[in-house]
Amino acid sequence: MTKLEILVGLYVKNDALYLEYRKAMTPILLGIGGDFGYDFVVGKVLKKETSNDINRVFTIRFPSKEAMDTFFSNEEYLEIKEKYYKPAVEHTTIIRSYEITE
């Protein structure tokens, strides 16, 4: 089975709000067959290809590009993003997107 995975770097400026974001959006992600893979809090970035600061890195998986598009356009998700993600995260960096076979 092939899935789409995205490697994301964030600069989280409010950990409490970001945690609320994750709690609220995860059921929607799981509902479309997505999930998180890895999740790291980063202490020091030695090299990057962006001017954005990064203090959090994770992978997010989707069963297909269509499922990803459905997730990111979901009205409930967009409300959660507005309420929690936007005030919690200063920068979002999509490091890579790739297909994985499980």
mmCIF file of N, CA, C and O in Angstrom:
data_model
loop_
_atom_site.group_PDB
_atom_site.id
_atom_site.type_symbol
_atom_site.label_atom_id
_atom_site.label_comp_id
_atom_site.label_asym_id
_atom_site.label_seq_id
_atom_site.Cartn_x
_atom_site.Cartn_y
_atom_site.Cartn_z
ATOM 1 N N MET A 1 0.842 -1.180 0.000
ATOM 2 C CA MET A 1 0.000 0.000 0.000
ATOM 3 C C MET A 1 0.886 1.242 0.000
ATOM 4 O O MET A 1 1.789 1.373 0.805
ATOM 5 N N THR A 2 0.622 2.163 -0.916
ATOM 6 C CA THR A 2 1.382 3.408 -1.024
ATOM 7 C C THR A 2 0.613 4.534 -0.344
ATOM 8 O O THR A 2 -0.584 4.682 -0.548
ATOM 9 N N LYS A 3 1.344 5.304 0.462
ATOM 10 C CA LYS A 3 0.760 6.461 1.149
ATOM 11 C C LYS A 3 1.593 7.692 0.845
ATOM 12 O O LYS A 3 2.759 7.601 0.470
ATOM 13 N N LEU A 4 0.993 8.843 1.036
ATOM 14 C CA LEU A 4 1.690 10.113 0.906
ATOM 15 C C LEU A 4 2.151 10.542 2.295
ATOM 16 O O LEU A 4 1.358 10.523 3.241
ATOM 17 N N GLU A 5 3.423 10.903 2.423
ATOM 18 C CA GLU A 5 3.952 11.374 3.708
ATOM 19 C C GLU A 5 4.620 12.722 3.493
ATOM 20 O O GLU A 5 5.282 12.943 2.482
ATOM 21 N N ILE A 6 4.426 13.604 4.457
ATOM 22 C CA ILE A 6 5.009 14.940 4.406
ATOM 23 C C ILE A 6 5.882 15.127 5.636
ATOM 24 O O ILE A 6 5.463 14.842 6.761
ATOM 25 N N LEU A 7 7.098 15.602 5.419
ATOM 26 C CA LEU A 7 8.026 15.938 6.492
ATOM 27 C C LEU A 7 7.917 17.444 6.720
ATOM 28 O O LEU A 7 8.174 18.236 5.801
ATOM 29 N N VAL A 8 7.501 17.831 7.926
ATOM 30 C CA VAL A 8 7.169 19.228 8.226
ATOM 31 C C VAL A 8 8.048 19.753 9.356
ATOM 32 O O VAL A 8 8.273 19.073 10.355
ATOM 33 N N GLY A 9 8.523 20.979 9.190
ATOM 34 C CA GLY A 9 9.223 21.695 10.249
ATOM 35 C C GLY A 9 8.382 22.887 10.665
ATOM 36 O O GLY A 9 7.831 23.592 9.816
ATOM 37 N N LEU A 10 8.275 23.091 11.964
ATOM 38 C CA LEU A 10 7.503 24.223 12.489
ATOM 39 C C LEU A 10 8.364 25.048 13.429
ATOM 40 O O LEU A 10 9.318 24.544 14.015
ATOM 41 N N TYR A 11 7.965 26.285 13.612
ATOM 42 C CA TYR A 11 8.450 27.059 14.743
ATOM 43 C C TYR A 11 7.230 27.316 15.613
ATOM 44 O O TYR A 11 6.377 28.150 15.296
ATOM 45 N N VAL A 12 7.120 26.528 16.700
ATOM 46 C CA VAL A 12 5.995 26.651 17.622
ATOM 47 C C VAL A 12 6.349 27.699 18.667
ATOM 48 O O VAL A 12 7.361 27.590 19.352
ATOM 49 N N LYS A 13 5.491 28.720 18.783
ATOM 50 C CA LYS A 13 5.750 29.787 19.750
ATOM 51 C C LYS A 13 4.863 29.675 20.984
ATOM 52 O O LYS A 13 5.088 30.375 21.961
ATOM 53 N N ASN A 14 3.848 28.790 20.933
ATOM 54 C CA ASN A 14 2.975 28.576 22.089
ATOM 55 C C ASN A 14 2.666 27.086 22.172
ATOM 56 O O ASN A 14 1.770 26.592 21.478
ATOM 57 N N ASP A 15 3.415 26.385 23.013
ATOM 58 C CA ASP A 15 3.282 24.928 23.119
ATOM 59 C C ASP A 15 1.899 24.499 23.592
ATOM 60 O O ASP A 15 1.365 23.499 23.112
ATOM 61 N N ALA A 16 1.306 25.233 24.520
ATOM 62 C CA ALA A 16 -0.008 24.861 25.055
ATOM 63 C C ALA A 16 -1.082 24.926 23.966
ATOM 64 O O ALA A 16 -1.899 24.015 23.832
ATOM 65 N N LEU A 17 -1.084 25.992 23.176
ATOM 66 C CA LEU A 17 -2.055 26.111 22.090
ATOM 67 C C LEU A 17 -1.803 25.066 21.010
ATOM 68 O O LEU A 17 -2.745 24.504 20.439
ATOM 69 N N TYR A 18 -0.538 24.780 20.739
ATOM 70 C CA TYR A 18 -0.228 23.767 19.733
ATOM 71 C C TYR A 18 -0.713 22.392 20.182
ATOM 72 O O TYR A 18 -1.247 21.622 19.380
ATOM 73 N N LEU A 19 -0.578 22.095 21.453
ATOM 74 C CA LEU A 19 -1.079 20.830 21.988
ATOM 75 C C LEU A 19 -2.601 20.746 21.824
ATOM 76 O O LEU A 19 -3.139 19.696 21.441
ATOM 77 N N GLU A 20 -3.296 21.836 22.067
ATOM 78 C CA GLU A 20 -4.748 21.862 21.870
ATOM 79 C C GLU A 20 -5.101 21.644 20.394
ATOM 80 O O GLU A 20 -6.071 20.945 20.074
ATOM 81 N N TYR A 21 -4.321 22.238 19.517
ATOM 82 C CA TYR A 21 -4.520 22.039 18.080
ATOM 83 C C TYR A 21 -4.410 20.554 17.731
ATOM 84 O O TYR A 21 -5.287 19.998 17.069
ATOM 85 N N ARG A 22 -3.338 19.911 18.192
ATOM 86 C CA ARG A 22 -3.122 18.493 17.899
ATOM 87 C C ARG A 22 -4.264 17.638 18.442
ATOM 88 O O ARG A 22 -4.745 16.734 17.776
ATOM 89 N N LYS A 23 -4.698 17.928 19.672
ATOM 90 C CA LYS A 23 -5.804 17.159 20.267
ATOM 91 C C LYS A 23 -7.087 17.305 19.451
ATOM 92 O O LYS A 23 -7.824 16.341 19.263
ATOM 93 N N ALA A 24 -7.353 18.504 18.975
ATOM 94 C CA ALA A 24 -8.598 18.769 18.258
ATOM 95 C C ALA A 24 -8.585 18.237 16.826
ATOM 96 O O ALA A 24 -9.611 17.765 16.333
ATOM 97 N N MET A 25 -7.431 18.286 16.154
ATOM 98 C CA MET A 25 -7.402 17.902 14.745
ATOM 99 C C MET A 25 -7.129 16.428 14.509
ATOM 100 O O MET A 25 -7.473 15.886 13.464
ATOM 101 N N THR A 26 -6.546 15.741 15.479
ATOM 102 C CA THR A 26 -6.172 14.336 15.285
ATOM 103 C C THR A 26 -7.360 13.433 14.945
ATOM 104 O O THR A 26 -7.240 12.591 14.045
ATOM 105 N N PRO A 27 -8.513 13.571 15.595
ATOM 106 C CA PRO A 27 -9.643 12.712 15.205
ATOM 107 C C PRO A 27 -10.058 12.896 13.740
ATOM 108 O O PRO A 27 -10.457 11.930 13.085
ATOM 109 N N ILE A 28 -9.946 14.103 13.219
ATOM 110 C CA ILE A 28 -10.281 14.351 11.811
ATOM 111 C C ILE A 28 -9.257 13.651 10.922
ATOM 112 O O ILE A 28 -9.607 13.000 9.935
ATOM 113 N N LEU A 29 -7.985 13.781 11.277
ATOM 114 C CA LEU A 29 -6.912 13.130 10.524
ATOM 115 C C LEU A 29 -7.096 11.616 10.510
ATOM 116 O O LEU A 29 -7.039 10.982 9.454
ATOM 117 N N LEU A 30 -7.338 11.040 11.679
ATOM 118 C CA LEU A 30 -7.537 9.593 11.767
ATOM 119 C C LEU A 30 -8.784 9.168 10.994
ATOM 120 O O LEU A 30 -8.807 8.083 10.391
ATOM 121 N N GLY A 31 -9.792 10.016 10.980
ATOM 122 C CA GLY A 31 -11.044 9.707 10.294
ATOM 123 C C GLY A 31 -10.914 9.569 8.785
ATOM 124 O O GLY A 31 -11.712 8.874 8.149
ATOM 125 N N ILE A 32 -9.911 10.227 8.196
ATOM 126 C CA ILE A 32 -9.700 10.089 6.748
ATOM 127 C C ILE A 32 -8.615 9.068 6.441
ATOM 128 O O ILE A 32 -8.184 8.930 5.306
ATOM 129 N N GLY A 33 -8.158 8.367 7.487
ATOM 130 C CA GLY A 33 -7.138 7.335 7.289
ATOM 131 C C GLY A 33 -5.716 7.844 7.399
ATOM 132 O O GLY A 33 -4.769 7.143 7.057
ATOM 133 N N GLY A 34 -5.538 9.065 7.893
ATOM 134 C CA GLY A 34 -4.205 9.629 8.073
ATOM 135 C C GLY A 34 -3.677 9.355 9.464
ATOM 136 O O GLY A 34 -4.373 8.787 10.313
ATOM 137 N N ASP A 35 -2.433 9.756 9.695
ATOM 138 C CA ASP A 35 -1.810 9.564 11.000
ATOM 139 C C ASP A 35 -0.491 10.333 11.036
ATOM 140 O O ASP A 35 0.002 10.785 10.002
ATOM 141 N N PHE A 36 0.053 10.452 12.222
ATOM 142 C CA PHE A 36 1.396 10.995 12.382
ATOM 143 C C PHE A 36 2.376 9.838 12.463
ATOM 144 O O PHE A 36 2.056 8.779 13.000
ATOM 145 N N GLY A 37 3.572 10.048 11.944
ATOM 146 C CA GLY A 37 4.634 9.054 12.049
ATOM 147 C C GLY A 37 5.567 9.459 13.175
ATOM 148 O O GLY A 37 5.341 9.146 14.331
ATOM 149 N N TYR A 38 6.578 10.212 12.827
ATOM 150 C CA TYR A 38 7.547 10.716 13.801
ATOM 151 C C TYR A 38 7.140 12.093 14.283
ATOM 152 O O TYR A 38 6.423 12.823 13.595
ATOM 153 N N ASP A 39 7.638 12.467 15.467
ATOM 154 C CA ASP A 39 7.355 13.783 16.033
ATOM 155 C C ASP A 39 8.501 14.137 16.970
ATOM 156 O O ASP A 39 8.756 13.402 17.929
ATOM 157 N N PHE A 40 9.202 15.228 16.680
ATOM 158 C CA PHE A 40 10.370 15.621 17.464
ATOM 159 C C PHE A 40 10.265 17.077 17.901
ATOM 160 O O PHE A 40 9.828 17.931 17.132
ATOM 161 N N VAL A 41 10.712 17.359 19.108
ATOM 162 C CA VAL A 41 10.984 18.723 19.545
ATOM 163 C C VAL A 41 12.481 18.912 19.314
ATOM 164 O O VAL A 41 13.296 18.112 19.778
ATOM 165 N N VAL A 42 12.847 19.969 18.581
ATOM 166 C CA VAL A 42 14.222 20.173 18.127
ATOM 167 C C VAL A 42 14.907 21.209 19.002
ATOM 168 O O VAL A 42 14.386 22.302 19.203
ATOM 169 N N GLY A 43 16.090 20.863 19.499
ATOM 170 C CA GLY A 43 16.856 21.781 20.333
ATOM 171 C C GLY A 43 17.796 22.669 19.549
ATOM 172 O O GLY A 43 18.045 23.817 19.907
ATOM 173 N N LYS A 44 18.328 22.135 18.439
ATOM 174 C CA LYS A 44 19.309 22.900 17.673
ATOM 175 C C LYS A 44 19.263 22.444 16.219
ATOM 176 O O LYS A 44 19.336 21.251 15.938
ATOM 177 N N VAL A 45 19.139 23.384 15.302
ATOM 178 C CA VAL A 45 19.140 23.087 13.875
ATOM 179 C C VAL A 45 20.521 23.436 13.335
ATOM 180 O O VAL A 45 20.958 24.582 13.445
ATOM 181 N N LEU A 46 21.202 22.467 12.766
ATOM 182 C CA LEU A 46 22.559 22.682 12.273
ATOM 183 C C LEU A 46 22.588 23.186 10.834
ATOM 184 O O LEU A 46 23.499 23.913 10.449
ATOM 185 N N LYS A 47 21.626 22.784 10.026
ATOM 186 C CA LYS A 47 21.555 23.233 8.633
ATOM 187 C C LYS A 47 20.097 23.231 8.206
ATOM 188 O O LYS A 47 19.342 22.339 8.556
ATOM 189 N N LYS A 48 19.746 24.245 7.440
ATOM 190 C CA LYS A 48 18.385 24.315 6.910
ATOM 191 C C LYS A 48 18.417 25.048 5.577
ATOM 192 O O LYS A 48 19.348 25.787 5.284
ATOM 193 N N GLU A 49 17.377 24.830 4.789
ATOM 194 C CA GLU A 49 17.271 25.434 3.465
ATOM 195 C C GLU A 49 16.230 26.552 3.434
ATOM 196 O O GLU A 49 15.675 26.851 2.390
ATOM 197 N N THR A 50 15.969 27.143 4.590
ATOM 198 C CA THR A 50 14.986 28.208 4.714
ATOM 199 C C THR A 50 15.479 29.202 5.759
ATOM 200 O O THR A 50 16.327 28.871 6.591
ATOM 201 N N SER A 51 14.929 30.387 5.728
ATOM 202 C CA SER A 51 15.256 31.357 6.773
ATOM 203 C C SER A 51 14.355 31.169 7.991
ATOM 204 O O SER A 51 14.580 31.776 9.036
ATOM 205 N N ASN A 52 13.323 30.319 7.872
ATOM 206 C CA ASN A 52 12.409 30.068 8.987
ATOM 207 C C ASN A 52 13.109 29.315 10.107
ATOM 208 O O ASN A 52 13.858 28.369 9.850
ATOM 209 N N ASP A 53 12.847 29.721 11.337
ATOM 210 C CA ASP A 53 13.311 28.944 12.479
ATOM 211 C C ASP A 53 12.476 27.675 12.582
ATOM 212 O O ASP A 53 11.306 27.660 12.196
ATOM 213 N N ILE A 54 13.077 26.610 13.115
ATOM 214 C CA ILE A 54 12.387 25.325 13.271
ATOM 215 C C ILE A 54 12.692 24.785 14.660
ATOM 216 O O ILE A 54 13.864 24.704 15.052
ATOM 217 N N ASN A 55 11.634 24.449 15.412
ATOM 218 C CA ASN A 55 11.831 23.827 16.720
ATOM 219 C C ASN A 55 10.975 22.566 16.899
ATOM 220 O O ASN A 55 10.942 21.975 17.973
ATOM 221 N N ARG A 56 10.287 22.181 15.824
ATOM 222 C CA ARG A 56 9.457 20.969 15.858
ATOM 223 C C ARG A 56 9.487 20.344 14.475
ATOM 224 O O ARG A 56 9.359 21.057 13.475
ATOM 225 N N VAL A 57 9.685 19.029 14.409
ATOM 226 C CA VAL A 57 9.699 18.313 13.134
ATOM 227 C C VAL A 57 8.833 17.069 13.288
ATOM 228 O O VAL A 57 8.923 16.373 14.295
ATOM 229 N N PHE A 58 7.991 16.810 12.285
ATOM 230 C CA PHE A 58 7.146 15.621 12.334
ATOM 231 C C PHE A 58 6.829 15.144 10.930
ATOM 232 O O PHE A 58 7.019 15.867 9.951
ATOM 233 N N THR A 59 6.347 13.910 10.854
ATOM 234 C CA THR A 59 5.806 13.394 9.600
ATOM 235 C C THR A 59 4.306 13.207 9.772
ATOM 236 O O THR A 59 3.838 12.826 10.838
ATOM 237 N N ILE A 60 3.581 13.498 8.708
ATOM 238 C CA ILE A 60 2.141 13.299 8.673
ATOM 239 C C ILE A 60 1.828 12.483 7.420
ATOM 240 O O ILE A 60 2.382 12.754 6.350
ATOM 241 N N ARG A 61 0.986 11.454 7.591
ATOM 242 C CA ARG A 61 0.701 10.516 6.501
ATOM 243 C C ARG A 61 -0.766 10.575 6.094
ATOM 244 O O ARG A 61 -1.642 10.739 6.935
ATOM 245 N N PHE A 62 -0.958 10.371 4.803
ATOM 246 C CA PHE A 62 -2.298 10.313 4.231
ATOM 247 C C PHE A 62 -2.378 9.103 3.302
ATOM 248 O O PHE A 62 -1.391 8.760 2.655
ATOM 249 N N PRO A 63 -3.556 8.488 3.206
ATOM 250 C CA PRO A 63 -3.676 7.331 2.319
ATOM 251 C C PRO A 63 -3.549 7.694 0.836
ATOM 252 O O PRO A 63 -3.233 6.838 0.015
ATOM 253 N N SER A 64 -3.768 8.983 0.499
ATOM 254 C CA SER A 64 -3.668 9.435 -0.893
ATOM 255 C C SER A 64 -3.622 10.959 -0.908
ATOM 256 O O SER A 64 -3.920 11.616 0.098
ATOM 257 N N LYS A 65 -3.292 11.515 -2.078
ATOM 258 C CA LYS A 65 -3.309 12.971 -2.225
ATOM 259 C C LYS A 65 -4.735 13.494 -2.069
ATOM 260 O O LYS A 65 -4.956 14.550 -1.476
ATOM 261 N N GLU A 66 -5.695 12.743 -2.558
ATOM 262 C CA GLU A 66 -7.093 13.147 -2.443
ATOM 263 C C GLU A 66 -7.525 13.229 -0.976
ATOM 264 O O GLU A 66 -8.221 14.161 -0.574
ATOM 265 N N ALA A 67 -7.094 12.243 -0.179
ATOM 266 C CA ALA A 67 -7.413 12.261 1.257
ATOM 267 C C ALA A 67 -6.758 13.468 1.931
ATOM 268 O O ALA A 67 -7.361 14.113 2.787
ATOM 269 N N MET A 68 -5.523 13.785 1.537
ATOM 270 C CA MET A 68 -4.843 14.955 2.084
ATOM 271 C C MET A 68 -5.611 16.228 1.742
ATOM 272 O O MET A 68 -5.843 17.077 2.602
ATOM 273 N N ASP A 69 -6.022 16.364 0.481
ATOM 274 C CA ASP A 69 -6.778 17.548 0.066
ATOM 275 C C ASP A 69 -8.098 17.657 0.830
ATOM 276 O O ASP A 69 -8.494 18.752 1.240
ATOM 277 N N THR A 70 -8.763 16.516 1.028
ATOM 278 C CA THR A 70 -10.009 16.486 1.790
ATOM 279 C C THR A 70 -9.777 16.941 3.224
ATOM 280 O O THR A 70 -10.537 17.745 3.767
ATOM 281 N N PHE A 71 -8.704 16.459 3.835
ATOM 282 C CA PHE A 71 -8.379 16.832 5.212
ATOM 283 C C PHE A 71 -8.136 18.337 5.329
ATOM 284 O O PHE A 71 -8.742 19.006 6.165
ATOM 285 N N PHE A 72 -7.243 18.874 4.494
ATOM 286 C CA PHE A 72 -6.875 20.281 4.620
ATOM 287 C C PHE A 72 -7.975 21.243 4.198
ATOM 288 O O PHE A 72 -7.902 22.437 4.513
ATOM 289 N N SER A 73 -9.019 20.761 3.516
ATOM 290 C CA SER A 73 -10.139 21.633 3.159
ATOM 291 C C SER A 73 -11.366 21.389 4.035
ATOM 292 O O SER A 73 -12.387 22.069 3.872
ATOM 293 N N ASN A 74 -11.265 20.467 4.979
ATOM 294 C CA ASN A 74 -12.358 20.147 5.886
ATOM 295 C C ASN A 74 -12.721 21.381 6.720
ATOM 296 O O ASN A 74 -11.859 21.999 7.334
ATOM 297 N N GLU A 75 -13.996 21.732 6.736
ATOM 298 C CA GLU A 75 -14.447 22.941 7.430
ATOM 299 C C GLU A 75 -14.126 22.914 8.926
ATOM 300 O O GLU A 75 -13.682 23.920 9.501
ATOM 301 N N GLU A 76 -14.351 21.772 9.563
ATOM 302 C CA GLU A 76 -14.043 21.658 10.990
ATOM 303 C C GLU A 76 -12.539 21.821 11.237
ATOM 304 O O GLU A 76 -12.127 22.507 12.170
ATOM 305 N N TYR A 77 -11.719 21.211 10.368
ATOM 306 C CA TYR A 77 -10.267 21.369 10.493
ATOM 307 C C TYR A 77 -9.868 22.841 10.356
ATOM 308 O O TYR A 77 -9.047 23.347 11.123
ATOM 309 N N LEU A 78 -10.437 23.519 9.384
ATOM 310 C CA LEU A 78 -10.088 24.929 9.157
ATOM 311 C C LEU A 78 -10.433 25.797 10.369
ATOM 312 O O LEU A 78 -9.687 26.728 10.699
ATOM 313 N N GLU A 79 -11.538 25.487 11.037
ATOM 314 C CA GLU A 79 -11.894 26.223 12.265
ATOM 315 C C GLU A 79 -10.882 25.955 13.372
ATOM 316 O O GLU A 79 -10.484 26.880 14.102
ATOM 317 N N ILE A 80 -10.460 24.710 13.515
ATOM 318 C CA ILE A 80 -9.456 24.335 14.523
ATOM 319 C C ILE A 80 -8.130 25.023 14.213
ATOM 320 O O ILE A 80 -7.465 25.557 15.108
ATOM 321 N N LYS A 81 -7.758 25.026 12.944
ATOM 322 C CA LYS A 81 -6.507 25.672 12.529
ATOM 323 C C LYS A 81 -6.518 27.158 12.887
ATOM 324 O O LYS A 81 -5.536 27.689 13.405
ATOM 325 N N GLU A 82 -7.626 27.808 12.602
ATOM 326 C CA GLU A 82 -7.756 29.241 12.894
ATOM 327 C C GLU A 82 -7.664 29.515 14.400
ATOM 328 O O GLU A 82 -6.998 30.459 14.831
ATOM 329 N N LYS A 83 -8.328 28.678 15.186
ATOM 330 C CA LYS A 83 -8.405 28.889 16.632
ATOM 331 C C LYS A 83 -7.090 28.580 17.349
ATOM 332 O O LYS A 83 -6.691 29.321 18.265
ATOM 333 N N TYR A 84 -6.424 27.495 16.960
ATOM 334 C CA TYR A 84 -5.245 27.035 17.706
ATOM 335 C C TYR A 84 -3.923 27.154 16.943
ATOM 336 O O TYR A 84 -2.925 27.607 17.502
ATOM 337 N N TYR A 85 -3.911 26.701 15.704
ATOM 338 C CA TYR A 85 -2.651 26.626 14.959
ATOM 339 C C TYR A 85 -2.078 28.012 14.658
ATOM 340 O O TYR A 85 -0.903 28.267 14.907
ATOM 341 N N LYS A 86 -2.908 28.868 14.106
ATOM 342 C CA LYS A 86 -2.402 30.184 13.690
ATOM 343 C C LYS A 86 -1.785 30.985 14.836
ATOM 344 O O LYS A 86 -0.709 31.563 14.660
ATOM 345 N N PRO A 87 -2.395 31.036 16.024
ATOM 346 C CA PRO A 87 -1.724 31.767 17.105
ATOM 347 C C PRO A 87 -0.577 30.994 17.754
ATOM 348 O O PRO A 87 0.239 31.582 18.455
ATOM 349 N N ALA A 88 -0.469 29.691 17.502
ATOM 350 C CA ALA A 88 0.560 28.868 18.149
ATOM 351 C C ALA A 88 1.832 28.717 17.324
ATOM 352 O O ALA A 88 2.906 28.505 17.877
ATOM 353 N N VAL A 89 1.716 28.823 15.999
ATOM 354 C CA VAL A 89 2.837 28.513 15.107
ATOM 355 C C VAL A 89 3.238 29.752 14.323
ATOM 356 O O VAL A 89 2.416 30.357 13.637
ATOM 357 N N GLU A 90 4.523 30.109 14.422
ATOM 358 C CA GLU A 90 5.029 31.274 13.699
ATOM 359 C C GLU A 90 5.420 30.933 12.269
ATOM 360 O O GLU A 90 5.195 31.721 11.355
ATOM 361 N N HIS A 91 6.062 29.767 12.067
ATOM 362 C CA HIS A 91 6.514 29.360 10.734
ATOM 363 C C HIS A 91 6.168 27.900 10.473
ATOM 364 O O HIS A 91 6.277 27.073 11.380
ATOM 365 N N THR A 92 5.804 27.615 9.240
ATOM 366 C CA THR A 92 5.610 26.247 8.773
ATOM 367 C C THR A 92 6.506 26.037 7.567
ATOM 368 O O THR A 92 6.471 26.834 6.627
ATOM 369 N N THR A 93 7.297 24.986 7.595
ATOM 370 C CA THR A 93 8.189 24.661 6.487
ATOM 371 C C THR A 93 7.900 23.231 6.038
ATOM 372 O O THR A 93 8.063 22.301 6.831
ATOM 373 N N ILE A 94 7.459 23.069 4.804
ATOM 374 C CA ILE A 94 7.297 21.729 4.240
ATOM 375 C C ILE A 94 8.682 21.326 3.736
ATOM 376 O O ILE A 94 9.181 21.873 2.752
ATOM 377 N N ILE A 95 9.304 20.389 4.443
ATOM 378 C CA ILE A 95 10.665 19.984 4.105
ATOM 379 C C ILE A 95 10.662 19.066 2.898
ATOM 380 O O ILE A 95 11.431 19.270 1.951
ATOM 381 N N ARG A 96 9.803 18.075 2.897
ATOM 382 C CA ARG A 96 9.684 17.140 1.779
ATOM 383 C C ARG A 96 8.302 16.504 1.778
ATOM 384 O O ARG A 96 7.680 16.353 2.823
ATOM 385 N N SER A 97 7.891 16.074 0.604
ATOM 386 C CA SER A 97 6.681 15.277 0.435
ATOM 387 C C SER A 97 7.076 14.089 -0.425
ATOM 388 O O SER A 97 7.781 14.269 -1.429
ATOM 389 N N TYR A 98 6.646 12.890 -0.053
ATOM 390 C CA TYR A 98 7.078 11.705 -0.776
ATOM 391 C C TYR A 98 6.084 10.582 -0.555
ATOM 392 O O TYR A 98 5.270 10.622 0.359
ATOM 393 N N GLU A 99 6.169 9.575 -1.413
ATOM 394 C CA GLU A 99 5.334 8.389 -1.255
ATOM 395 C C GLU A 99 6.093 7.337 -0.477
ATOM 396 O O GLU A 99 7.311 7.201 -0.628
ATOM 397 N N ILE A 100 5.367 6.594 0.380
ATOM 398 C CA ILE A 100 5.955 5.490 1.123
ATOM 399 C C ILE A 100 5.119 4.241 0.857
ATOM 400 O O ILE A 100 3.932 4.326 0.577
ATOM 401 N N THR A 101 5.770 3.104 0.930
ATOM 402 C CA THR A 101 5.082 1.836 0.778
ATOM 403 C C THR A 101 5.145 1.102 2.106
ATOM 404 O O THR A 101 6.215 0.967 2.694
ATOM 405 N N GLU A 102 3.997 0.678 2.585
ATOM 406 C CA GLU A 102 3.942 -0.039 3.867
ATOM 407 C C GLU A 102 3.633 -1.488 3.636
ATOM 408 O O GLU A 102 3.029 -1.889 2.703
#
